[in-house]
Short mmCIF file of C-alpha atoms in Angstrom, two decimals:
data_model
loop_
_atom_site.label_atom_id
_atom_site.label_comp_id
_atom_site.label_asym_id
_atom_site.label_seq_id
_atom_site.Cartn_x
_atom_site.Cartn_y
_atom_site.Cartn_z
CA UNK A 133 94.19 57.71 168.80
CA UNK A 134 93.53 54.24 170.75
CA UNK A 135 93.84 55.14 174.31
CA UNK A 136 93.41 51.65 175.76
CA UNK A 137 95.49 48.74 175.21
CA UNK A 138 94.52 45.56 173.33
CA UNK A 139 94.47 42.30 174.49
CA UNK A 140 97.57 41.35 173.39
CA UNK A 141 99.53 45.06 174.67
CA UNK A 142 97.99 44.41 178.05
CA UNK A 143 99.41 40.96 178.32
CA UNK A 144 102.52 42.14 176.79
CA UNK A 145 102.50 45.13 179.17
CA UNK A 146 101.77 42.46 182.74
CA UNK A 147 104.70 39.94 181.07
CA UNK A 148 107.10 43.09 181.33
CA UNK A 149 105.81 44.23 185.04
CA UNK A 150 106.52 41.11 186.21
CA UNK A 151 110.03 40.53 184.79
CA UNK A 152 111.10 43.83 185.39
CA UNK A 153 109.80 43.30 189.45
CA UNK A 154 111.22 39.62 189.84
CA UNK A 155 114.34 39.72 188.58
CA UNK A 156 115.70 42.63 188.81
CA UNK A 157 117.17 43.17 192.32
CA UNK A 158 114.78 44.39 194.71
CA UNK A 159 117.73 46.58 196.76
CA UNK A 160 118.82 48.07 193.20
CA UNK A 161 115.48 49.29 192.70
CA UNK A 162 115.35 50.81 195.98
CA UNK A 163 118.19 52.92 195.69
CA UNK A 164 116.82 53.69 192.07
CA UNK A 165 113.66 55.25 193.86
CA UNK A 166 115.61 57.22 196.08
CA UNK A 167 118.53 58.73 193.49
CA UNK A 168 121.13 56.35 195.70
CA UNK A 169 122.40 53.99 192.74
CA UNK A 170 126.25 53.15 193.25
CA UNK A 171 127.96 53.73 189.74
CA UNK A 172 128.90 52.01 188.30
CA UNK A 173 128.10 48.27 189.60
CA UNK A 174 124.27 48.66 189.67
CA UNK A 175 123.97 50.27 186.27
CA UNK A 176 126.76 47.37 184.87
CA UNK A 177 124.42 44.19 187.06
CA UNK A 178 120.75 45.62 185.59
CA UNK A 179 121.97 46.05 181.97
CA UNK A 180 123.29 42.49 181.55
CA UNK A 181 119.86 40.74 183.55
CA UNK A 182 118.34 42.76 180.71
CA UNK A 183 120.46 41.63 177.60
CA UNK A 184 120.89 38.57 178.93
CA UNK A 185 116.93 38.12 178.42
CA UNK A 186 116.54 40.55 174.98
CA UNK A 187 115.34 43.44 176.93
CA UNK A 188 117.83 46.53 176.98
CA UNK A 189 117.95 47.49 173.35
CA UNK A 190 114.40 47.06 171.89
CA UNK A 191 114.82 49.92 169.75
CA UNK A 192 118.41 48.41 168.20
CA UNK A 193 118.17 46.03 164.43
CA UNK A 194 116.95 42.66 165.74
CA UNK A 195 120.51 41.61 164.18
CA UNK A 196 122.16 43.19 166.85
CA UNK A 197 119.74 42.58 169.53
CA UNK A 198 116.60 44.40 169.07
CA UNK A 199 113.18 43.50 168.83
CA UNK A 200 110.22 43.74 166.26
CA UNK A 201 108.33 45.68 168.68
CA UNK A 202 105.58 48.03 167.36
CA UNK A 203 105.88 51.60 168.87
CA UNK A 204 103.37 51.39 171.49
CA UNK A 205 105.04 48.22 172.66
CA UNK A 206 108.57 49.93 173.37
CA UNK A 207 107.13 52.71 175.29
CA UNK A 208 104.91 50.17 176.96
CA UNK A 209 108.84 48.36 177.85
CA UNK A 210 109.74 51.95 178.99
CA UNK A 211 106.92 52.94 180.89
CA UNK A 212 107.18 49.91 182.82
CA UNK A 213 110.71 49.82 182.87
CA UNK A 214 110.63 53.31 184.71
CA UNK A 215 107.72 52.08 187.08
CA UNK A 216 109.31 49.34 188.68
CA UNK A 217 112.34 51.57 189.28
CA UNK A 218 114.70 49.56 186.81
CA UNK A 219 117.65 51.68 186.08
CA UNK A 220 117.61 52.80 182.24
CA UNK A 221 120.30 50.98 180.19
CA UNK A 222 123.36 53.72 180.15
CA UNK A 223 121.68 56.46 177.68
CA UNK A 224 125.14 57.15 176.21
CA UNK A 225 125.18 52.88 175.15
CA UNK A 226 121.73 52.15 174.53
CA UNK A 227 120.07 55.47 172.98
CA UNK A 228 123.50 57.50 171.92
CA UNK A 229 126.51 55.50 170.14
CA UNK A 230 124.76 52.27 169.63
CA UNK A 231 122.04 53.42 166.99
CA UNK A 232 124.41 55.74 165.54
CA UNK A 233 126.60 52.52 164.92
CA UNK A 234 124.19 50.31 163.37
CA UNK A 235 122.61 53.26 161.11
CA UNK A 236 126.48 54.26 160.33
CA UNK A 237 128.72 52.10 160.78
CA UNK A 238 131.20 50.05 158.77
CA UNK A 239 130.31 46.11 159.16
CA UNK A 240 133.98 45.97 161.19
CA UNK A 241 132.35 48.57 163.70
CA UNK A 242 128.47 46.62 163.77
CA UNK A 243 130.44 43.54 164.67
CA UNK A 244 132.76 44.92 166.89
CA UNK A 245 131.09 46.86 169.22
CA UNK A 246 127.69 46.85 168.97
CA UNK A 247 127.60 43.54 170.90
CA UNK A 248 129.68 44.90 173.78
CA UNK A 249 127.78 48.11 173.73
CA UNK A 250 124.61 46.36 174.50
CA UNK A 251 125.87 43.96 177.67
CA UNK A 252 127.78 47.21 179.15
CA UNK A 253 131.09 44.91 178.52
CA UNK A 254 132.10 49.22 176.51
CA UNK A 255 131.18 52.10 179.07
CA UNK A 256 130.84 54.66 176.51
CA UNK A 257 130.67 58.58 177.23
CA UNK A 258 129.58 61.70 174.83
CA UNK A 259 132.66 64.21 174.27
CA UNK A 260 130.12 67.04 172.40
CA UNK A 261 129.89 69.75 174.45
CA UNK A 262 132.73 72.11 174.32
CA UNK A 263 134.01 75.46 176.58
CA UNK A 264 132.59 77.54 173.89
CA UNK A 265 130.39 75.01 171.93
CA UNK A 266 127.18 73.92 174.12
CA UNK A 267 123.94 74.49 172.62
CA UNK A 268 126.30 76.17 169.67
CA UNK A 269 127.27 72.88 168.80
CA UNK A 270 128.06 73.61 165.45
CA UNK A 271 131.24 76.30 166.32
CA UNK A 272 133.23 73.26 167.95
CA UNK A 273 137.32 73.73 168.01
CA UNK A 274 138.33 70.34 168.99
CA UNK A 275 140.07 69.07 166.19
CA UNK A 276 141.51 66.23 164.15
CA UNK A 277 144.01 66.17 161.66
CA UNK A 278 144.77 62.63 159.53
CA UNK A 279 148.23 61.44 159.47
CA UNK A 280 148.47 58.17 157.70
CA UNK A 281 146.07 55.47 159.04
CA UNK A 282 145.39 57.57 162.28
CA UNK A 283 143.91 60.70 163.22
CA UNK A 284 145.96 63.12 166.01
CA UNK A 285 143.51 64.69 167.83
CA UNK A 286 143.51 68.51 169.85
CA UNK A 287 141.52 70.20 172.35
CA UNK A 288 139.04 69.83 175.29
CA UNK A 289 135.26 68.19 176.04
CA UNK A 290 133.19 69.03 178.86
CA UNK A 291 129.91 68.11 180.84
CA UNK A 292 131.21 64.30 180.50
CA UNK A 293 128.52 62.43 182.11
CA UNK A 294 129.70 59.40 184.15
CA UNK A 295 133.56 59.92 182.02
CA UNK A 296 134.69 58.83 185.17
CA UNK A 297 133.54 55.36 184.21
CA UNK A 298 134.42 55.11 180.49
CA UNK A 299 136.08 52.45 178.62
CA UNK A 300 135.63 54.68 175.61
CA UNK A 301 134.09 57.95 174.21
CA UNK A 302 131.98 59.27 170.70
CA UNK A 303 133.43 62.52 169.69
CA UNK A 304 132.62 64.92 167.60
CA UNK A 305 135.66 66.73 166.35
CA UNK A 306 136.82 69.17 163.02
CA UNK A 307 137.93 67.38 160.42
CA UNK A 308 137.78 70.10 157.70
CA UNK A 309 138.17 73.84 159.18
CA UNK A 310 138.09 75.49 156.02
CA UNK A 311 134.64 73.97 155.21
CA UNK A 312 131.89 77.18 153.99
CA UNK A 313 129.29 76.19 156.90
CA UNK A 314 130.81 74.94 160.24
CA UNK A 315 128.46 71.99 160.18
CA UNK A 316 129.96 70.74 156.89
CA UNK A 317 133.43 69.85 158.39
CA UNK A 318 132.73 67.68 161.46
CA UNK A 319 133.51 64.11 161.83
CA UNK A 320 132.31 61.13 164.49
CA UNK A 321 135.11 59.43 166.08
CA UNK A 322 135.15 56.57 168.78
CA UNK A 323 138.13 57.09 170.90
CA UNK A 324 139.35 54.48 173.80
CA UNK A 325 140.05 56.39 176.97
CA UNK A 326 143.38 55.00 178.24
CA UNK A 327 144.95 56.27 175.07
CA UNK A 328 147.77 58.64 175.81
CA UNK A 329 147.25 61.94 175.90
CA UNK A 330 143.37 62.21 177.31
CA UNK A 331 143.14 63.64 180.60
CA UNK A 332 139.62 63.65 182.77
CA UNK A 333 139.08 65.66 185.41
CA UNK A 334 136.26 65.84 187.81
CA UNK A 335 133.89 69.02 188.03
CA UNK A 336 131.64 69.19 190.55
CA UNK A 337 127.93 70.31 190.75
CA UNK A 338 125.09 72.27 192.59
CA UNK A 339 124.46 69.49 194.44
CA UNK A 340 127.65 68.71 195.63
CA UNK A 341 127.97 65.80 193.10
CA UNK A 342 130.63 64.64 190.84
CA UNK A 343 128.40 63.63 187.85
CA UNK A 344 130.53 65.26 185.03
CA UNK A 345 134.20 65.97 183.83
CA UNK A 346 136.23 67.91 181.48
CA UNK A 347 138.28 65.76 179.26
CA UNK A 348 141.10 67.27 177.81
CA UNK A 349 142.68 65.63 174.38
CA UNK A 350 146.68 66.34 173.96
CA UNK A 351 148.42 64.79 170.57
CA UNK A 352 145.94 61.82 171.15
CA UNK A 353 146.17 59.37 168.22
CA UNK A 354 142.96 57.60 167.21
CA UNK A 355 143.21 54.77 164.70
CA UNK A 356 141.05 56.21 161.37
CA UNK A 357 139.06 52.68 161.31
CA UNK A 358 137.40 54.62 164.53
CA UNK A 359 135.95 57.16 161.75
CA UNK A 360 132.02 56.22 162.21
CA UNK A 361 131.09 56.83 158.71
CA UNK A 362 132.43 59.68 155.94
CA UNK A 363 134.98 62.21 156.85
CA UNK A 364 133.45 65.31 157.40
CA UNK A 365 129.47 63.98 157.48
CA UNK A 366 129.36 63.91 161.53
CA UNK A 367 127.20 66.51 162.00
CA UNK A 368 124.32 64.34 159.91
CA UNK A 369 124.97 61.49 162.63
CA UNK A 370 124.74 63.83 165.79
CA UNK A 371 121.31 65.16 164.58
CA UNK A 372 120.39 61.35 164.34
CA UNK A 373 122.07 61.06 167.16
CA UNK A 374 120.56 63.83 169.50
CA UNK A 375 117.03 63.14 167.87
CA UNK A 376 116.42 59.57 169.57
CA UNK A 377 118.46 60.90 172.33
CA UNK A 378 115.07 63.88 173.02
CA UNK A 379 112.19 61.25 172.42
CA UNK A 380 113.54 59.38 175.47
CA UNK A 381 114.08 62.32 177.85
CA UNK A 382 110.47 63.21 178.20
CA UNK A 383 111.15 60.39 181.29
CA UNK A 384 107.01 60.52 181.57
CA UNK A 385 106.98 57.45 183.65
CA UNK A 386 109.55 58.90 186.15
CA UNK A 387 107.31 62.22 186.48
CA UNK A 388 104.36 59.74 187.14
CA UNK A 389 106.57 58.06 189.86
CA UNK A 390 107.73 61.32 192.25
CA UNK A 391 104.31 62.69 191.91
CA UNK A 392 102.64 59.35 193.22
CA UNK A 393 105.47 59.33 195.70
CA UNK A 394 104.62 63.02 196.31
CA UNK A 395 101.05 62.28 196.89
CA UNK A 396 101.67 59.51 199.65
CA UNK A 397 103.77 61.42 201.42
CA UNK A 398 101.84 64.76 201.65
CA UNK A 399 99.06 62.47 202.79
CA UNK A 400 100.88 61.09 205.48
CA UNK A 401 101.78 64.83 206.76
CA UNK A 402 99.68 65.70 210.08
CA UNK A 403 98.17 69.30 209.62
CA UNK A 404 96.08 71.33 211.92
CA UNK A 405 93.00 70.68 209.00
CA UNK A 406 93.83 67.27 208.28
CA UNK A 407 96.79 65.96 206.02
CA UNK A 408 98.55 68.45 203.90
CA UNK A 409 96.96 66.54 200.84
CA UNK A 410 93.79 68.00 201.98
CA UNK A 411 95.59 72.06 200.95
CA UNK A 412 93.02 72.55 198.09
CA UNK A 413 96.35 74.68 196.32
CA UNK A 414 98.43 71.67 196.81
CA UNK A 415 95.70 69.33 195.68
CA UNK A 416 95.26 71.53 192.73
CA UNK A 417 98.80 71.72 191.83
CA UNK A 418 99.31 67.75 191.66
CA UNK A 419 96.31 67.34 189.75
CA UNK A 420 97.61 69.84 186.71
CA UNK A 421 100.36 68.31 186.50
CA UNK A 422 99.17 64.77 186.40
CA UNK A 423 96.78 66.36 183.29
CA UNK A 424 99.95 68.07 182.09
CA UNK A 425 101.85 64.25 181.99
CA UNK A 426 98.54 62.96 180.22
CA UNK A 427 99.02 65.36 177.35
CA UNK A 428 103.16 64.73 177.28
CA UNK A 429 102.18 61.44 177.16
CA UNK A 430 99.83 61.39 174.38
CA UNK A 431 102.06 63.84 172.46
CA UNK A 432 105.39 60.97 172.89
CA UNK A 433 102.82 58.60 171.44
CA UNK A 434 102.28 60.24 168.74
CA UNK A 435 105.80 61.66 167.73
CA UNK A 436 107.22 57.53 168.60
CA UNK A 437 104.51 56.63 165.79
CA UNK A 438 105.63 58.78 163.52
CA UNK A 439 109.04 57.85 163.73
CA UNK A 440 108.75 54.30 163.36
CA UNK A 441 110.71 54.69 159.91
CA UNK A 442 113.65 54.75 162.30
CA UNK A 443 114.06 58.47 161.29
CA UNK A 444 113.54 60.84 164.50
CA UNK A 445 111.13 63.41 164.67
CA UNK A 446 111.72 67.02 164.60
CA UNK A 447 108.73 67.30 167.45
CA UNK A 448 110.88 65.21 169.40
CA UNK A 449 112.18 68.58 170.97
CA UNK A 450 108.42 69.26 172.11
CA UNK A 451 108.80 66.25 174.06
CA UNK A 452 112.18 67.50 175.30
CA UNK A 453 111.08 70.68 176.08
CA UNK A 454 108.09 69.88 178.25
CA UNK A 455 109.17 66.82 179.61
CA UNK A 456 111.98 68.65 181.39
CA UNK A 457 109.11 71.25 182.58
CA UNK A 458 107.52 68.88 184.03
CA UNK A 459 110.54 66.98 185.95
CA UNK A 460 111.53 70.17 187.17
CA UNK A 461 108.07 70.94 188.48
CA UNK A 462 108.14 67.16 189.92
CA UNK A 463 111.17 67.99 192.20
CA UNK A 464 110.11 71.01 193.38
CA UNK A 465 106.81 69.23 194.34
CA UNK A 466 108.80 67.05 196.37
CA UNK A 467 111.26 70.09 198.47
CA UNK A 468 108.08 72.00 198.93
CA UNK A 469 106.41 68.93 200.93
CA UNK A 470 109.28 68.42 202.63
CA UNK A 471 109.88 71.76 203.87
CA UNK A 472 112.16 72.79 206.88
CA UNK A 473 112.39 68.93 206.95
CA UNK A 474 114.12 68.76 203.45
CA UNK A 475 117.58 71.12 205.44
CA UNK A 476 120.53 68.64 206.43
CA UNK A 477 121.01 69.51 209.32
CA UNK A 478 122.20 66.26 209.44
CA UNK A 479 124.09 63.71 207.10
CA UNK A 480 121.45 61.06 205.42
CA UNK A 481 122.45 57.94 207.29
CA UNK A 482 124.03 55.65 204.51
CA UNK A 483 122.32 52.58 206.06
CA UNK A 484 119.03 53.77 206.28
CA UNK A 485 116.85 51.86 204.00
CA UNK A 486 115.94 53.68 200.79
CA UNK A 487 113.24 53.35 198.36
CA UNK A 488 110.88 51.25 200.68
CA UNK A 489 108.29 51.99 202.87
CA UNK A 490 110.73 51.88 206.10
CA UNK A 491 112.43 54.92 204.95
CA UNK A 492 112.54 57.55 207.58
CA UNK A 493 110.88 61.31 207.22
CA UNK A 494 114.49 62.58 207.31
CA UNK A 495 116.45 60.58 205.00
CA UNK A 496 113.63 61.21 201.81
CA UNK A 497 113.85 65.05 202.95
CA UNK A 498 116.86 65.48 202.89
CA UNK A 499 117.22 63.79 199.53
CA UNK A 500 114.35 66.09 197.80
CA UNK A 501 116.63 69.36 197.85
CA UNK A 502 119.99 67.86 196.00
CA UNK A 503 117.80 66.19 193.91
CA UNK A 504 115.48 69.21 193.15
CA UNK A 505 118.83 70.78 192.16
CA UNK A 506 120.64 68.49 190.16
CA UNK A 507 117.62 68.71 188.06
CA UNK A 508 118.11 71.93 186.88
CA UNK A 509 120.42 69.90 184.17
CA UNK A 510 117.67 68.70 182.46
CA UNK A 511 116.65 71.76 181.04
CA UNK A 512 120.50 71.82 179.50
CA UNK A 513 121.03 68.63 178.56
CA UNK A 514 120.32 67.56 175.13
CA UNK A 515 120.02 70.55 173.74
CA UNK A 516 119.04 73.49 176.07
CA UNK A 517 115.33 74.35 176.22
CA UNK A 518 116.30 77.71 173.82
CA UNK A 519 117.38 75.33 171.05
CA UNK A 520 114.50 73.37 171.43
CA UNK A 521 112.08 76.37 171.13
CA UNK A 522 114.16 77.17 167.54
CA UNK A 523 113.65 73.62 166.44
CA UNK A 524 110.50 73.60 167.34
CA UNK A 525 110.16 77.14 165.26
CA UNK A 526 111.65 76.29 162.57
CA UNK A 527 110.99 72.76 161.70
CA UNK A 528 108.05 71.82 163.52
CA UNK A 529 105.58 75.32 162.87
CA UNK A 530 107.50 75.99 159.73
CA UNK A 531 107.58 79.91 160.71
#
């Protein structure tokens, strides 16, 4: 494998650095360094600077936006994307529904929301998960039953990221219950989320956050032009669907970020030897994992190469597995420099300046510990680690 950048990638890669550091705003960035974004205006401004200048949905059919980029040029746009702190288009819009349209969906659908996917004009959010249907995906109850020209639609969704926010939501639901393998009788619906009947309700998280809801579906009638697809062929479109969802949660850049950050900061720590950089066991533990993000970066290389068909990559769930490894082991890096500093004892003053320099020893200490928590989602999320291990089992080593 080429390890260096050409000519032409490393001009391509400076073009991106400085478009991503110039006109994206400097204060949105900041808060993105330090967790603090406000939802949903800063995610809503950033997306539309980006499509307004072809740059949130590489990845997408140039038709509907996308670009003719080779692979190493869209994780070059990510990398640098995630090193200037530019908040990632909304996953659920840009990595989730959208591509699942434009492989799937009728010309009607392409034309109709595709577009307002892209310039966050649709806040879309994933109804998957279920009380009793996580990483089980497959044993889902939620279900849909056609009557005429609409579906009626039963039962309840939860872990709703940012629902909160939603103009609309994909669902999975039962189409056919009497189907011989659960997987065979699941269909992809889009659903608009002020139809009557869907109720969302907050649940809140380790780290005191309201991030996620239950959504509960009562009678709710869904027009059947919302079916993405065939009747009863969903579950094809969720694997497609949760396959480019893993190659983009390695978040390899992001890792790269907090363990810079982590670096400064333990070298600006007075200890009675030095700095606490100078700890040969701390030393040693930020330089394995910067060799562990070297290989995880190598290995995303090599499994967005072989996907370039457009077809993910079983060893996508490698990526998914270690990447969240490694962002765990990022923000626990971070709460362990921080120490008895990283306790509130105190609020975080709301106008303390985040994400630059001037930030004070208590505000980014206080952050590390909510963050370090809310991360243990990432081990969940997308599949849990467990079901990654299968995949990997089963379709990657074959045994």
């Amino acid at each position: 494998m080429q390890l260096t950048l050409n000519a032409d990638e490393a001009a391509f890669r400076e073009e991106l650095r400085t478009f991503f550091t110039t006109q994206i705003p400097q204060e949105i960035r900041d808060r993105a360094a330090t967790g603090d974004l406000r939802y949903p205006d800063d995610i809503v401004e950033t997306t539309r600077i980006l499509n307004a200048n072809g740059l949130c949905v590489p990845h997408w059919p140039v038709e509907w936006g996308g670009k003719d980029w080779t692979p190493i040029q869209r994780h070059i746009w990510q990398e640098q994307l995630n090193l200037a702190n530019v908040p990632d288009p909304l996953p659920f819009n840009a990595s989730m529904v959208g591509p699942v349209i434009a492989e799937f969906g009728s010309q009607e659908q392409k034309e109709k929301f595709l577009p307002a996917t892209a310039n966050l004009d649709i806040w879309w959010c994933q109804g998957f998960s279920e009380p009793e249907a996580g990483s089980d995906l497959a044993s889902l109850k939620t279900k849909a039953v056609r009557d005429g020209d609409e579906y009626i639609v039963n039962g309840q969704k939860t872990w709703t990221t940012l629902g909160q926010y939603a103009d609309w939501i994909f669902l999975l639901v039962r189409t056919n219950p009497d189907a011989p393998k659960r997987q065979a009788g699941i269909s992809f619906l889009l659903v608009e989320m002020n139809t009557p009947g869907i109720e969302v309700r907050p649940i809140q998280l380790i780290d005191g956050g309201y991030e996620v809801n239950e959504v509960f579906f009562n009678d709710v009638r869904v027009p059947a032009e919302n079916l993405v697809g065939e009747e009863n062929a969903g579950w094809s479109y969720a694997k497609f669907l949760l396959g480019n969802e893993r190659s983009g949660v390695a978040r390899v850049a992001a890792s790269k970020i907090r363990i810079s950050q982590a670096k400064k900061l333990a070298g600006e720590i007075k200890t009675a030897n030095g700095t606490l950089l100078d700890d040969p066991f701390l030393a040693s533990r930020i330089a394995e994992l910067e060799n562990e993000l070297l290989a995880l970066e190598l290995t995303q290389l090599r499994v967005v190469a072989s996907s370039a068909d457009g077809q993910p990559n079983p060893a996508s769930s490698l990526l998914k597995l270690r990447g969240s490894e490694l962002q765990q082991a990022a923000t626990e890096l971070l709460a362990d420099i921080a120490g008895p500093d990283s306790l509130a004892v105190a609020s975080v003053d709301p106008d303390a300046p985040n994400g630059s320099a001037e930030i004070d020893a208590a505000t980014w200490a206080q952050l590390t510990v909510p963050t370090y928590l809310n991360y243990r989602k990432v081990s969940i999320y997308s599949g849990s680690s467990e079901v990654q291990r299968q995949i990997i089992d089963k379709a990657v080593l074959g045994l």
